[in-house]
mmCIF file of C-alpha atoms and ligand atoms in Angstrom:
data_model
loop_
_atom_site.group_PDB
_atom_site.id
_atom_site.type_symbol
_atom_site.label_atom_id
_atom_site.label_comp_id
_atom_site.label_asym_id
_atom_site.label_seq_id
_atom_site.Cartn_x
_atom_site.Cartn_y
_atom_site.Cartn_z
ATOM 1 C CA MET A 1 -14.768 -18.017 -31.213
ATOM 2 C CA THR A 2 -14.089 -14.519 -29.954
ATOM 3 C CA ARG A 3 -10.751 -12.766 -30.285
ATOM 4 C CA PRO A 4 -8.683 -14.572 -27.667
ATOM 5 C CA ILE A 5 -7.245 -11.611 -25.752
ATOM 6 C CA ASN A 6 -8.315 -10.857 -22.194
ATOM 7 C CA ALA A 7 -7.122 -9.341 -18.943
ATOM 8 C CA THR A 8 -7.536 -11.291 -15.752
ATOM 9 C CA ILE A 9 -7.899 -9.381 -12.499
ATOM 10 C CA ASP A 10 -6.956 -11.473 -9.478
ATOM 11 C CA LEU A 11 -8.933 -10.160 -6.508
ATOM 12 C CA GLN A 12 -7.082 -12.400 -4.079
ATOM 13 C CA ALA A 13 -3.811 -10.822 -5.183
ATOM 14 C CA ILE A 14 -5.223 -7.368 -4.413
ATOM 15 C CA SER A 15 -6.402 -8.334 -0.955
ATOM 16 C CA HIS A 16 -3.077 -10.105 -0.316
ATOM 17 C CA ASN A 17 -1.185 -6.971 -1.409
ATOM 18 C CA LEU A 18 -3.266 -4.787 0.896
ATOM 19 C CA HIS A 19 -2.387 -7.178 3.720
ATOM 20 C CA GLN A 20 1.315 -6.856 2.842
ATOM 21 C CA VAL A 21 0.939 -3.064 2.852
ATOM 22 C CA ARG A 22 -0.495 -3.244 6.359
ATOM 23 C CA GLN A 23 2.470 -5.333 7.477
ATOM 24 C CA GLN A 24 4.748 -2.517 6.326
ATOM 25 C CA ALA A 25 2.600 0.398 7.438
ATOM 26 C CA GLY A 26 2.376 -0.563 11.097
ATOM 27 C CA HIS A 27 -0.162 1.605 12.894
ATOM 28 C CA ALA A 28 -0.734 3.998 10.007
ATOM 29 C CA LYS A 29 -4.166 3.952 8.428
ATOM 30 C CA VAL A 30 -4.353 3.132 4.734
ATOM 31 C CA TRP A 31 -5.847 5.127 1.909
ATOM 32 C CA SER A 32 -6.149 2.702 -1.010
ATOM 33 C CA VAL A 33 -5.410 4.813 -4.073
ATOM 34 C CA VAL A 34 -7.901 3.917 -6.809
ATOM 35 C CA LYS A 35 -7.468 6.816 -9.233
ATOM 36 C CA ALA A 36 -7.369 6.098 -12.978
ATOM 37 C CA ASP A 37 -10.046 3.440 -12.580
ATOM 38 C CA ALA A 38 -7.948 1.671 -9.970
ATOM 39 C CA TYR A 39 -4.829 1.816 -12.153
ATOM 40 C CA GLY A 40 -6.723 0.159 -14.989
ATOM 41 C CA HIS A 41 -8.103 -2.681 -12.858
ATOM 42 C CA GLY A 42 -11.623 -1.244 -12.658
ATOM 43 C CA LEU A 43 -12.865 0.587 -9.560
ATOM 44 C CA LYS A 44 -16.257 -1.084 -9.737
ATOM 45 C CA ARG A 45 -14.650 -4.479 -10.055
ATOM 46 C CA ILE A 46 -12.217 -4.241 -7.141
ATOM 47 C CA TRP A 47 -13.555 -1.750 -4.613
ATOM 48 C CA SER A 48 -15.386 -4.300 -2.464
ATOM 49 C CA THR A 49 -12.228 -6.428 -2.235
ATOM 50 C CA LEU A 50 -10.318 -3.431 -0.909
ATOM 51 C CA ALA A 51 -13.248 -2.291 1.235
ATOM 52 C CA SER A 52 -12.881 -5.230 3.588
ATOM 53 C CA GLY A 53 -9.336 -4.190 4.528
ATOM 54 C CA THR A 54 -8.790 -0.524 3.786
ATOM 55 C CA ASP A 55 -9.462 2.537 5.929
ATOM 56 C CA GLY A 56 -10.353 4.776 2.999
ATOM 57 C CA PHE A 57 -10.272 5.307 -0.734
ATOM 58 C CA ALA A 58 -8.250 8.048 -2.420
ATOM 59 C CA LEU A 59 -9.086 9.138 -5.962
ATOM 60 C CA LEU A 60 -9.467 12.118 -8.268
ATOM 61 C CA ASN A 61 -12.978 12.289 -9.697
ATOM 62 C CA ILE A 62 -15.992 13.332 -7.691
ATOM 63 C CA GLU A 63 -18.024 10.980 -9.879
ATOM 64 C CA ASP A 64 -16.034 8.021 -8.562
ATOM 65 C CA ALA A 65 -16.361 9.302 -4.996
ATOM 66 C CA LEU A 66 -20.135 9.579 -5.333
ATOM 67 C CA TRP A 67 -20.259 6.169 -6.972
ATOM 68 C CA LEU A 68 -18.495 4.681 -3.920
ATOM 69 C CA ARG A 69 -21.025 6.308 -1.606
ATOM 70 C CA GLN A 70 -23.878 4.954 -3.698
ATOM 71 C CA ALA A 71 -22.278 1.508 -3.679
ATOM 72 C CA GLY A 72 -22.419 1.572 0.112
ATOM 73 C CA TRP A 73 -18.991 2.808 1.194
ATOM 74 C CA HIS A 74 -19.579 5.050 4.212
ATOM 75 C CA GLY A 75 -15.912 5.350 5.231
ATOM 76 C CA PRO A 76 -13.392 8.029 4.332
ATOM 77 C CA VAL A 77 -12.937 9.143 0.714
ATOM 78 C CA LEU A 78 -10.117 11.521 -0.205
ATOM 79 C CA LEU A 79 -10.068 13.705 -3.298
ATOM 80 C CA LEU A 80 -6.335 13.810 -4.067
ATOM 81 C CA GLU A 81 -6.566 17.070 -6.036
ATOM 82 C CA GLY A 82 -9.512 18.383 -4.062
ATOM 83 C CA PHE A 83 -12.598 20.032 -5.537
ATOM 84 C CA PHE A 84 -12.377 21.653 -8.966
ATOM 85 C CA ASP A 85 -15.275 24.101 -8.505
ATOM 86 C CA ALA A 86 -17.841 25.305 -5.959
ATOM 87 C CA GLY A 87 -20.362 22.679 -7.034
ATOM 88 C CA GLU A 88 -17.916 19.911 -6.179
ATOM 89 C CA LEU A 89 -17.144 21.552 -2.846
ATOM 90 C CA ALA A 90 -20.860 21.475 -2.021
ATOM 91 C CA LEU A 91 -20.838 17.745 -2.800
ATOM 92 C CA CYS A 92 -17.852 17.256 -0.481
ATOM 93 C CA HIS A 93 -19.938 18.740 2.334
ATOM 94 C CA GLU A 94 -23.023 16.784 1.416
ATOM 95 C CA TYR A 95 -21.319 13.385 1.057
ATOM 96 C CA GLY A 96 -18.642 13.741 3.720
ATOM 97 C CA LEU A 97 -15.707 13.621 1.315
ATOM 98 C CA THR A 98 -12.258 14.686 2.482
ATOM 99 C CA THR A 99 -10.777 17.278 0.152
ATOM 100 C CA CYS A 100 -7.212 18.234 -0.569
ATOM 101 C CA VAL A 101 -6.626 21.994 -0.478
ATOM 102 C CA HIS A 102 -3.525 22.877 -2.448
ATOM 103 C CA SER A 103 -4.071 26.446 -3.660
ATOM 104 C CA ASN A 104 -5.332 29.836 -2.607
ATOM 105 C CA TRP A 105 -8.255 29.679 -5.022
ATOM 106 C CA GLN A 106 -9.541 26.640 -3.136
ATOM 107 C CA LEU A 107 -9.097 28.405 0.201
ATOM 108 C CA ALA A 108 -11.092 31.371 -1.058
ATOM 109 C CA MET A 109 -13.820 29.081 -2.372
ATOM 110 C CA LEU A 110 -14.007 27.302 0.986
ATOM 111 C CA ALA A 111 -14.236 30.610 2.862
ATOM 112 C CA ALA A 112 -17.012 31.802 0.543
ATOM 113 C CA SER A 113 -19.090 28.639 0.655
ATOM 114 C CA PRO A 114 -22.194 28.511 2.841
ATOM 115 C CA ALA A 115 -21.307 27.013 6.224
ATOM 116 C CA ARG A 116 -22.570 23.471 6.163
ATOM 117 C CA LYS A 117 -21.529 20.280 7.883
ATOM 118 C CA PRO A 118 -17.744 20.816 8.182
ATOM 119 C CA VAL A 119 -15.548 19.202 5.556
ATOM 120 C CA ASN A 120 -12.251 17.501 6.438
ATOM 121 C CA VAL A 121 -9.264 19.023 4.686
ATOM 122 C CA TYR A 122 -5.883 17.695 3.553
ATOM 123 C CA LEU A 123 -3.655 20.744 3.551
ATOM 124 C CA LYS A 124 -1.101 20.092 0.851
ATOM 125 C CA VAL A 125 2.455 21.261 1.278
ATOM 126 C CA ASN A 126 4.774 21.473 -1.706
ATOM 127 C CA SER A 127 7.781 19.529 -0.471
ATOM 128 C CA GLY A 128 9.817 19.889 -3.625
ATOM 129 C CA MET A 129 7.753 18.279 -6.374
ATOM 130 C CA ASN A 130 6.572 21.748 -7.427
ATOM 131 C CA ARG A 131 3.259 20.535 -8.770
ATOM 132 C CA LEU A 132 0.560 21.250 -6.210
ATOM 133 C CA GLY A 133 0.685 22.644 -2.713
ATOM 134 C CA PHE A 134 1.601 25.576 -0.515
ATOM 135 C CA ARG A 135 5.206 26.434 0.160
ATOM 136 C CA PRO A 136 6.399 25.249 3.596
ATOM 137 C CA GLU A 137 6.607 28.815 4.914
ATOM 138 C CA GLU A 138 2.956 29.455 3.931
ATOM 139 C CA VAL A 139 1.567 26.424 5.732
ATOM 140 C CA ASN A 140 1.210 28.042 9.144
ATOM 141 C CA ALA A 141 -0.882 30.920 7.791
ATOM 142 C CA VAL A 142 -3.035 28.600 5.680
ATOM 143 C CA TRP A 143 -3.627 26.415 8.702
ATOM 144 C CA GLN A 144 -4.638 29.432 10.806
ATOM 145 C CA GLN A 145 -7.099 30.399 8.124
ATOM 146 C CA LEU A 146 -8.534 26.888 7.791
ATOM 147 C CA ARG A 147 -8.901 26.683 11.558
ATOM 148 C CA SER A 148 -10.936 29.854 11.600
ATOM 149 C CA LEU A 149 -13.474 28.583 9.063
ATOM 150 C CA ALA A 150 -16.718 27.013 10.256
ATOM 151 C CA GLN A 151 -16.782 25.114 6.948
ATOM 152 C CA VAL A 152 -13.651 23.147 7.918
ATOM 153 C CA GLY A 153 -13.473 20.099 10.185
ATOM 154 C CA GLU A 154 -10.266 18.135 10.755
ATOM 155 C CA VAL A 155 -7.086 19.276 9.038
ATOM 156 C CA THR A 156 -4.321 16.843 8.019
ATOM 157 C CA LEU A 157 -0.962 17.800 6.549
ATOM 158 C CA MET A 158 -0.383 16.136 3.185
ATOM 159 C CA ALA A 159 2.685 15.977 0.951
ATOM 160 C CA HIS A 160 3.811 13.847 -1.979
ATOM 161 C CA PHE A 161 7.356 12.587 -2.645
ATOM 162 C CA ALA A 162 9.152 13.020 -5.947
ATOM 163 C CA LYS A 163 11.748 10.251 -5.462
ATOM 164 C CA ALA A 164 10.886 8.030 -2.519
ATOM 165 C CA ASP A 165 12.210 5.066 -4.513
ATOM 166 C CA GLN A 166 15.788 6.369 -4.295
ATOM 167 C CA PRO A 167 18.049 5.983 -1.248
ATOM 168 C CA GLY A 168 17.752 9.148 0.843
ATOM 169 C CA GLY A 169 15.185 10.379 -1.678
ATOM 170 C CA THR A 170 12.792 11.692 0.955
ATOM 171 C CA ASP A 171 15.397 13.482 3.110
ATOM 172 C CA ASP A 172 15.063 16.960 1.597
ATOM 173 C CA ALA A 173 11.293 16.704 1.428
ATOM 174 C CA MET A 174 11.085 15.556 5.064
ATOM 175 C CA ARG A 175 13.145 18.555 6.150
ATOM 176 C CA LEU A 176 10.697 20.896 4.399
ATOM 177 C CA ILE A 177 7.685 19.052 5.800
ATOM 178 C CA ARG A 178 9.033 19.221 9.363
ATOM 179 C CA GLN A 179 9.694 22.902 8.889
ATOM 180 C CA ALA A 180 6.148 23.446 7.591
ATOM 181 C CA ALA A 181 4.555 21.461 10.420
ATOM 182 C CA GLU A 182 6.549 22.983 13.249
ATOM 183 C CA GLY A 183 4.347 23.995 16.148
ATOM 184 C CA LEU A 184 1.198 22.693 14.450
ATOM 185 C CA ASN A 185 -0.111 19.554 16.020
ATOM 186 C CA LEU A 186 -1.426 18.078 12.767
ATOM 187 C CA PRO A 187 -1.829 14.478 11.637
ATOM 188 C CA HIS A 188 0.294 13.694 8.556
ATOM 189 C CA SER A 189 -0.284 11.768 5.331
ATOM 190 C CA LEU A 190 2.878 11.585 3.247
ATOM 191 C CA ALA A 191 3.765 8.122 1.991
ATOM 192 C CA ASN A 192 3.076 6.782 -1.496
ATOM 193 C CA SER A 193 3.930 3.156 -2.353
ATOM 194 C CA ALA A 194 7.682 3.740 -2.520
ATOM 195 C CA ALA A 195 7.691 5.450 0.873
ATOM 196 C CA VAL A 196 5.478 2.734 2.375
ATOM 197 C CA LEU A 197 8.073 0.133 1.390
ATOM 198 C CA TRP A 198 11.327 1.985 1.861
ATOM 199 C CA CYS A 199 10.858 5.006 4.158
ATOM 200 C CA PRO A 200 9.179 3.961 7.426
ATOM 201 C CA GLU A 201 9.949 7.355 8.978
ATOM 202 C CA THR A 202 7.396 8.861 6.575
ATOM 203 C CA HIS A 203 4.448 6.675 7.575
ATOM 204 C CA TYR A 204 2.868 8.847 10.305
ATOM 205 C CA ASP A 205 -0.952 8.663 10.448
ATOM 206 C CA TRP A 206 -2.195 7.751 6.981
ATOM 207 C CA VAL A 207 -0.270 6.164 4.079
ATOM 208 C CA ARG A 208 -1.406 6.373 0.449
ATOM 209 C CA PRO A 209 -0.277 3.281 -1.493
ATOM 210 C CA GLY A 210 -1.359 2.870 -5.108
ATOM 211 C CA ILE A 211 0.809 0.770 -7.407
ATOM 212 C CA ILE A 212 1.821 -1.836 -4.813
ATOM 213 C CA LEU A 213 -1.823 -2.760 -4.233
ATOM 214 C CA TYR A 214 -1.764 -3.934 -7.824
ATOM 215 C CA GLY A 215 1.532 -5.808 -7.425
ATOM 216 C CA ALA A 216 3.828 -3.664 -9.571
ATOM 217 C CA SER A 217 6.946 -1.822 -8.512
ATOM 218 C CA PRO A 218 7.092 1.887 -7.618
ATOM 219 C CA SER A 219 10.757 1.854 -8.678
ATOM 220 C CA ALA A 220 10.016 0.246 -12.065
ATOM 221 C CA ARG A 221 12.298 -2.672 -11.101
ATOM 222 C CA PRO A 222 10.462 -5.884 -10.180
ATOM 223 C CA GLN A 223 13.418 -7.156 -8.120
ATOM 224 C CA ASP A 224 12.999 -4.214 -5.729
ATOM 225 C CA ILE A 225 9.587 -5.400 -4.537
ATOM 226 C CA ALA A 226 10.494 -9.102 -4.429
ATOM 227 C CA PRO A 227 11.187 -9.053 -0.635
ATOM 228 C CA PHE A 228 7.630 -7.850 0.043
ATOM 229 C CA GLY A 229 5.804 -10.803 -1.506
ATOM 230 C CA LEU A 230 3.442 -8.741 -3.640
ATOM 231 C CA ARG A 231 1.441 -10.479 -6.363
ATOM 232 C CA PRO A 232 0.565 -9.004 -9.767
ATOM 233 C CA ALA A 233 -3.168 -8.377 -9.915
ATOM 234 C CA MET A 234 -3.474 -8.051 -13.692
ATOM 235 C CA THR A 235 -2.505 -10.618 -16.297
ATOM 236 C CA LEU A 236 -2.863 -9.671 -19.956
ATOM 237 C CA GLN A 237 -3.025 -12.753 -22.096
ATOM 238 C CA SER A 238 -3.860 -13.847 -25.608
ATOM 239 C CA GLN A 239 -3.091 -16.660 -28.043
ATOM 240 C CA ILE A 240 -1.151 -17.398 -31.173
ATOM 241 C CA ILE A 241 -3.462 -17.025 -34.150
ATOM 242 C CA GLY A 242 -0.915 -17.432 -36.965
ATOM 243 C CA ILE A 243 2.504 -18.958 -37.653
ATOM 244 C CA GLN A 244 5.133 -17.834 -40.156
ATOM 245 C CA HIS A 245 8.257 -19.670 -41.261
ATOM 246 C CA LEU A 246 10.961 -17.153 -42.064
ATOM 247 C CA ASN A 247 14.104 -17.545 -44.155
ATOM 248 C CA ALA A 248 17.309 -15.624 -43.518
ATOM 249 C CA GLY A 249 16.782 -12.095 -44.798
ATOM 250 C CA ASP A 250 13.000 -12.013 -44.260
ATOM 251 C CA THR A 251 11.598 -9.139 -42.228
ATOM 252 C CA VAL A 252 8.614 -8.853 -39.887
ATOM 253 C CA GLY A 253 5.940 -6.212 -39.518
ATOM 254 C CA TYR A 254 5.655 -2.477 -40.244
ATOM 255 C CA GLY A 255 8.887 -0.779 -41.126
ATOM 256 C CA CYS A 256 10.570 -4.181 -41.581
ATOM 257 C CA ARG A 257 12.262 -3.621 -38.225
ATOM 258 C CA TYR A 258 13.036 -7.256 -37.506
ATOM 259 C CA HIS A 259 15.386 -9.139 -39.817
ATOM 260 C CA ALA A 260 15.640 -12.925 -39.643
ATOM 261 C CA THR A 261 19.254 -14.105 -39.829
ATOM 262 C CA LYS A 262 18.355 -17.776 -40.196
ATOM 263 C CA THR A 263 15.305 -19.906 -40.752
ATOM 264 C CA GLN A 264 12.960 -19.154 -37.915
ATOM 265 C CA ARG A 265 9.417 -19.831 -36.770
ATOM 266 C CA ILE A 266 7.441 -16.897 -35.435
ATOM 267 C CA GLY A 267 3.968 -16.693 -33.921
ATOM 268 C CA ILE A 268 1.412 -13.971 -34.557
ATOM 269 C CA VAL A 269 -0.388 -12.961 -31.351
ATOM 270 C CA ALA A 270 -3.805 -11.302 -31.106
ATOM 271 C CA ALA A 271 -2.628 -8.271 -29.091
ATOM 272 C CA GLY A 272 -1.586 -4.842 -30.268
ATOM 273 C CA TYR A 273 -1.268 -1.264 -29.212
ATOM 274 C CA ALA A 274 -5.021 -0.751 -29.469
ATOM 275 C CA ASP A 275 -5.249 -3.234 -26.605
ATOM 276 C CA GLY A 276 -2.791 -1.247 -24.519
ATOM 277 C CA TYR A 277 0.402 -3.117 -25.405
ATOM 278 C CA PRO A 278 3.112 -0.465 -25.924
ATOM 279 C CA ARG A 279 3.978 0.228 -29.551
ATOM 280 C CA THR A 280 7.423 1.378 -28.441
ATOM 281 C CA ALA A 281 8.384 -2.141 -27.279
ATOM 282 C CA PRO A 282 11.644 -3.191 -28.978
ATOM 283 C CA ASP A 283 12.592 -6.632 -30.288
ATOM 284 C CA ALA A 284 14.056 -7.798 -26.979
ATOM 285 C CA THR A 285 10.836 -7.288 -24.991
ATOM 286 C CA PRO A 286 9.976 -10.425 -22.993
ATOM 287 C CA VAL A 287 6.829 -12.384 -23.859
ATOM 288 C CA TRP A 288 5.704 -15.637 -22.270
ATOM 289 C CA VAL A 289 4.593 -18.175 -24.878
ATOM 290 C CA ASP A 290 3.407 -21.691 -24.162
ATOM 291 C CA GLY A 291 5.166 -21.709 -20.791
ATOM 292 C CA VAL A 292 8.474 -20.347 -22.092
ATOM 293 C CA LEU A 293 10.015 -16.904 -22.028
ATOM 294 C CA THR A 294 10.698 -15.556 -25.516
ATOM 295 C CA THR A 295 10.844 -12.155 -27.194
ATOM 296 C CA LEU A 296 8.961 -9.833 -29.436
ATOM 297 C CA THR A 297 9.990 -9.742 -33.118
ATOM 298 C CA GLY A 298 9.218 -6.587 -35.076
ATOM 299 C CA ALA A 299 7.076 -3.547 -34.465
ATOM 300 C CA VAL A 300 3.837 -3.914 -32.517
ATOM 301 C CA SER A 301 0.800 -3.339 -34.780
ATOM 302 C CA MET A 302 -2.585 -2.014 -33.752
ATOM 303 C CA ASP A 303 -4.088 -5.476 -33.344
ATOM 304 C CA MET A 304 -1.190 -7.928 -33.548
ATOM 305 C CA LEU A 305 2.365 -8.562 -32.542
ATOM 306 C CA ALA A 306 4.876 -11.242 -33.465
ATOM 307 C CA VAL A 307 7.002 -13.443 -31.207
ATOM 308 C CA ASP A 308 10.022 -15.649 -31.766
ATOM 309 C CA LEU A 309 9.061 -19.324 -31.450
ATOM 310 C CA THR A 310 12.633 -20.643 -31.515
ATOM 311 C CA PRO A 311 12.670 -21.309 -27.721
ATOM 312 C CA CYS A 312 9.210 -22.881 -27.841
ATOM 313 C CA PRO A 313 9.105 -25.371 -30.755
ATOM 314 C CA HIS A 314 5.878 -26.912 -29.490
ATOM 315 C CA ALA A 315 3.980 -23.631 -29.601
ATOM 316 C CA ASN A 316 1.256 -23.619 -32.212
ATOM 317 C CA ILE A 317 -2.061 -22.038 -33.147
ATOM 318 C CA GLY A 318 -3.970 -21.504 -29.906
ATOM 319 C CA SER A 319 -0.914 -21.616 -27.655
ATOM 320 C CA PRO A 320 -1.318 -19.312 -24.655
ATOM 321 C CA VAL A 321 0.623 -16.049 -24.590
ATOM 322 C CA GLU A 322 1.133 -13.854 -21.537
ATOM 323 C CA LEU A 323 1.951 -10.236 -22.366
ATOM 324 C CA TRP A 324 2.377 -9.330 -18.709
ATOM 325 C CA GLY A 325 1.326 -10.688 -15.331
ATOM 326 C CA GLN A 326 2.414 -13.701 -13.314
ATOM 327 C CA ASN A 327 5.328 -14.763 -15.524
ATOM 328 C CA VAL A 328 6.331 -11.507 -17.173
ATOM 329 C CA PRO A 329 6.354 -8.579 -14.714
ATOM 330 C CA VAL A 330 4.607 -5.573 -16.239
ATOM 331 C CA ASP A 331 7.638 -3.576 -15.100
ATOM 332 C CA ASP A 332 9.924 -5.614 -17.388
ATOM 333 C CA VAL A 333 7.721 -4.930 -20.413
ATOM 334 C CA ALA A 334 7.493 -1.286 -19.417
ATOM 335 C CA GLN A 335 11.216 -0.940 -18.943
ATOM 336 C CA ALA A 336 11.894 -2.442 -22.364
ATOM 337 C CA ALA A 337 9.364 -0.039 -23.881
ATOM 338 C CA GLY A 338 10.789 3.020 -22.137
ATOM 339 C CA THR A 339 7.952 3.576 -19.695
ATOM 340 C CA ILE A 340 6.784 2.381 -16.254
ATOM 341 C CA GLY A 341 4.351 -0.321 -15.208
ATOM 342 C CA TYR A 342 1.905 2.339 -13.999
ATOM 343 C CA GLU A 343 1.376 3.590 -17.546
ATOM 344 C CA LEU A 344 0.790 0.151 -19.042
ATOM 345 C CA LEU A 345 -1.708 -0.879 -16.348
ATOM 346 C CA CYS A 346 -3.636 2.400 -16.617
ATOM 347 C CA ALA A 347 -3.674 2.177 -20.414
ATOM 348 C CA LEU A 348 -5.340 -1.217 -20.659
ATOM 349 C CA ALA A 349 -7.745 -0.551 -23.519
ATOM 350 C CA PRO A 350 -11.506 -0.631 -23.031
ATOM 351 C CA ARG A 351 -11.812 -3.148 -25.871
ATOM 352 C CA VAL A 352 -9.993 -5.833 -23.852
ATOM 353 C CA PRO A 353 -12.485 -8.113 -22.107
ATOM 354 C CA VAL A 354 -11.785 -8.386 -18.388
ATOM 355 C CA VAL A 355 -12.216 -11.553 -16.389
ATOM 356 C CA THR A 356 -12.269 -11.373 -12.587
ATOM 357 C CA VAL A 357 -10.999 -14.340 -10.621
HETATM 358 C C1 PLP B 401 -1.078 8.587 -7.179
HETATM 359 C C2 PLP B 401 -0.849 9.126 -5.849
HETATM 360 C C3 PLP B 401 -0.454 8.272 -4.798
HETATM 361 C C4 PLP B 401 -0.121 6.810 -5.008
HETATM 362 O O1 PLP B 401 1.115 6.685 -5.682
HETATM 363 P P1 PLP B 401 1.792 5.255 -5.887
HETATM 364 O O2 PLP B 401 3.153 5.560 -6.377
HETATM 365 O O3 PLP B 401 0.971 4.544 -6.904
HETATM 366 O O4 PLP B 401 1.735 4.580 -4.577
HETATM 367 C C5 PLP B 401 -0.330 8.825 -3.540
HETATM 368 N N1 PLP B 401 -0.570 10.149 -3.329
HETATM 369 C C6 PLP B 401 -0.938 10.974 -4.316
HETATM 370 C C7 PLP B 401 -1.173 12.409 -4.029
HETATM 371 C C8 PLP B 401 -1.082 10.499 -5.608
HETATM 372 O O5 PLP B 401 -1.439 11.342 -6.577
#
């Protein structure tokens, strides 16, 4: 028997979630964001599922973009951070990739590149995140420059929200974006998942959902996405491979963090931080064992973790354990562990076998 851990990727859930996104996005076209190996779900595994319903793919690495072309995707591909050097810019021209342009060094590289088939550009405005992008007052001049270049085809205004999951969280950014776009008749692409769900006034021409395609919450709270009928695409599951009977005063795991206060049965699960389960998860973290919700007991080890079997007296060796997925939202595990669902999904370890259903 092999080690019983695996991750299941539910392709139907992904295509259902894309459908739900379309319901929200109205007439806007959809970039399916598949950076970070499709948020840990595997680009190669899921791209064809998305391909039947998306308008384009947005990602970071030129390697992934070229892979999509080779796999037969002829539609739009957006490099969210643009090209990183002149060689990549040449590949954008050659393979018809849309590139973000966020900095003057990229503008200069574009202007200096041999005029080839024009490349479509996403002109990025810094609307308050202060990571990438031109300041709103620079946008007009950058646009004039882009327009004058034979190397440049269509230009779209792009921005990214810092807090679209909070009420009124896009108001300041929208003011800056409107100021930047004034007088320029440019298509817009602004909305991430949170803005797709909660800020319809940001949808414009192209939306860029990521996390909601995979059924997790952009706000880190699963209850916030409940009205949208999204389904978790990834389930991380394992089994109980050992049982311990504790007496009052016994401790569990490294650092003896968990103390039994009474006699107690615990199960040892074949899943640890080397599988991508967060080591920072505290004792109250929810775990689904044998059809019942229970909790973690003691520090997560590299290859194992322990769970309280008090609520599930019938659980035994081989009982199924869900670490996150259908029954335990990844956001709940993440919240307990002091992070967000995004990080847990992206950090699924390569050693975990993946099953596609
Ligand atoms: C990651 C990313 C997105 C998608 O964000 P979600 O919160 O996962 O929807 C959209 N736009 C840009 C520029 C990104 O980097």
